Amino acid sequence: DAGVIQSPRHEVTEMGQEVTLRCKPISGHDYLFWYRQTMMRGLELLIYFNNNVPIDDSGMPEDRFSAKMPNASFSTLKIQPSEPRDSAVYFCASSRDTYEQYFGPGTRLTVT
Amino acid sequence: QQPVQSPQAVILREGEDAVINCSSSKALYSVHWYRQKHGEAPVFLMILLKGGEQKGHDKISASFNEKKQQSSLYLTASQLSYSGTYFCGSSGGSYIPTFGRGTSLIVHP
């Protein structure tokens, strides 16, 4: 299996622009997680899905953030409008159960 | 609430041992350990479930004391490849981890 796939790997955008991050989980995995990693706050869980249904979005920082999972093989995390403090590495992870998560390579987002 | 990891950083020479501690203020159902090398994604090492069972992964093992709400990761005879940041994740009944801030481990030749 190719592992978790994320795109783009790097994104540089200006403040106020919409940003869409994409994730393809490992086939057969029922759980999908979105994380944000910064030096200040570490690795934070933003939202997770089970069988395409959002289960817990309490980590989503603001209404500017939204996530969808239209089918078992695709998820998006959208930030609209983006702000400089959103700059971080965003990871998507998937798992068959909740025990062992497989992380994607991450998207490094820079908002200027 | 994030678990607290200690120490924040460890510097070792090859062959030396290290212990990384993780403690939670909330009751734990499981503890998850991951390692992240610089510029890469976190990689799963092991999970410990309620029961205090000690797990092993090559020369890396861990213990879980649910009464004390603590876990420790033991790295024996460190290798250069052990360098990275180690994260513990604590969880309740959902087994979804909340990660600590990480412990940076540097192994020198």
PDB file of N, CA and C in Angstrom, chain A residues 7 15 17-18 24 34 36-38 40 42 59 66 69 77 81 83-84 86-87 103 110-112:
ATOM      1  N   SER A   7      -1.734  16.109  -0.064  1.00  0.00           N
ATOM      2  CA  SER A   7      -1.329  17.120  -1.051  1.00  0.00           C
ATOM      3  C   SER A   7      -1.965  18.451  -0.703  1.00  0.00           C
ATOM      4  N   MET A  15      -2.438  35.970   3.454  1.00  0.00           N
ATOM      5  CA  MET A  15      -3.510  36.118   4.433  1.00  0.00           C
ATOM      6  C   MET A  15      -4.830  36.463   3.729  1.00  0.00           C
ATOM      7  N   GLN A  17      -6.631  34.330   1.973  1.00  0.00           N
ATOM      8  CA  GLN A  17      -6.919  33.369   0.906  1.00  0.00           C
ATOM      9  C   GLN A  17      -7.476  32.072   1.490  1.00  0.00           C
ATOM     10  N   GLU A  18      -8.192  31.342   0.658  1.00  0.00           N
ATOM     11  CA  GLU A  18      -8.704  30.025   1.058  1.00  0.00           C
ATOM     12  C   GLU A  18      -7.635  28.973   0.794  1.00  0.00           C
ATOM     13  N   LYS A  24      -5.629  11.280   1.301  1.00  0.00           N
ATOM     14  CA  LYS A  24      -6.151   9.980   0.895  1.00  0.00           C
ATOM     15  C   LYS A  24      -5.678   8.960   1.921  1.00  0.00           C
ATOM     16  N   TRP A  34      -7.109  14.476  11.457  1.00  0.00           N
ATOM     17  CA  TRP A  34      -6.363  15.666  11.024  1.00  0.00           C
ATOM     18  C   TRP A  34      -5.677  16.276  12.251  1.00  0.00           C
ATOM     19  N   ARG A  36      -2.563  19.263  13.609  1.00  0.00           N
ATOM     20  CA  ARG A  36      -1.755  20.441  13.321  1.00  0.00           C
ATOM     21  C   ARG A  36      -0.554  20.403  14.266  1.00  0.00           C
ATOM     22  N   GLN A  37       0.626  20.656  13.727  1.00  0.00           N
ATOM     23  CA  GLN A  37       1.833  20.634  14.558  1.00  0.00           C
ATOM     24  C   GLN A  37       2.557  21.971  14.462  1.00  0.00           C
ATOM     25  N   THR A  38       2.786  22.583  15.616  1.00  0.00           N
ATOM     26  CA  THR A  38       3.573  23.808  15.716  1.00  0.00           C
ATOM     27  C   THR A  38       4.547  23.660  16.878  1.00  0.00           C
ATOM     28  N   MET A  40       4.944  25.814  19.182  1.00  0.00           N
ATOM     29  CA  MET A  40       4.323  26.345  20.409  1.00  0.00           C
ATOM     30  C   MET A  40       3.335  25.351  21.028  1.00  0.00           C
ATOM     31  N   GLY A  42       2.684  21.995  19.850  1.00  0.00           N
ATOM     32  CA  GLY A  42       2.909  20.566  19.665  1.00  0.00           C
ATOM     33  C   GLY A  42       1.970  19.974  18.626  1.00  0.00           C
ATOM     34  N   GLY A  59     -11.355  20.001  18.495  1.00  0.00           N
ATOM     35  CA  GLY A  59     -10.027  20.576  18.325  1.00  0.00           C
ATOM     36  C   GLY A  59      -9.926  21.601  17.214  1.00  0.00           C
ATOM     37  N   SER A  66     -12.748  24.000   8.437  1.00  0.00           N
ATOM     38  CA  SER A  66     -13.791  23.003   8.196  1.00  0.00           C
ATOM     39  C   SER A  66     -13.162  21.768   7.569  1.00  0.00           C
ATOM     40  N   MET A  69     -15.339  14.615   4.669  1.00  0.00           N
ATOM     41  CA  MET A  69     -14.901  13.308   4.182  1.00  0.00           C
ATOM     42  C   MET A  69     -16.035  12.748   3.330  1.00  0.00           C
ATOM     43  N   LEU A  77      -9.334  19.388   4.399  1.00  0.00           N
ATOM     44  CA  LEU A  77      -9.336  20.346   5.497  1.00  0.00           C
ATOM     45  C   LEU A  77      -9.209  21.726   4.858  1.00  0.00           C
ATOM     46  N   PRO A  81     -11.137  32.460   5.965  1.00  0.00           N
ATOM     47  CA  PRO A  81      -9.899  32.916   5.341  1.00  0.00           C
ATOM     48  C   PRO A  81      -8.686  32.519   6.172  1.00  0.00           C
ATOM     49  N   GLU A  83      -4.986  32.889   8.029  1.00  0.00           N
ATOM     50  CA  GLU A  83      -4.284  33.920   8.792  1.00  0.00           C
ATOM     51  C   GLU A  83      -2.855  33.447   9.052  1.00  0.00           C
ATOM     52  N   PRO A  84      -1.925  34.364   9.295  1.00  0.00           N
ATOM     53  CA  PRO A  84      -0.526  33.966   9.539  1.00  0.00           C
ATOM     54  C   PRO A  84      -0.396  32.963  10.683  1.00  0.00           C
ATOM     55  N   ASP A  86      -2.095  30.509  11.279  1.00  0.00           N
ATOM     56  CA  ASP A  86      -2.441  29.161  10.820  1.00  0.00           C
ATOM     57  C   ASP A  86      -1.221  28.430  10.256  1.00  0.00           C
ATOM     58  N   SER A  87      -0.113  29.131  10.120  1.00  0.00           N
ATOM     59  CA  SER A  87       1.104  28.510   9.599  1.00  0.00           C
ATOM     60  C   SER A  87       1.520  27.356  10.510  1.00  0.00           C
ATOM     61  N   PHE A 103       0.591   8.013   9.808  1.00  0.00           N
ATOM     62  CA  PHE A 103       0.585   9.424   9.423  1.00  0.00           C
ATOM     63  C   PHE A 103       1.046   9.609   7.978  1.00  0.00           C
ATOM     64  N   THR A 110       2.378  27.850   4.945  1.00  0.00           N
ATOM     65  CA  THR A 110       2.899  29.153   5.337  1.00  0.00           C
ATOM     66  C   THR A 110       1.927  30.211   4.854  1.00  0.00           C
ATOM     67  N   VAL A 111       1.435  31.020   5.783  1.00  0.00           N
ATOM     68  CA  VAL A 111       0.515  32.105   5.434  1.00  0.00           C
ATOM     69  C   VAL A 111       1.226  33.430   5.706  1.00  0.00           C
ATOM     70  N   THR A 112       1.402  34.212   4.661  1.00  0.00           N
ATOM     71  CA  THR A 112       2.144  35.471   4.795  1.00  0.00           C
ATOM     72  C   THR A 112       1.216  36.681   4.880  1.00  0.00           C
TER      73      THR A 112
END
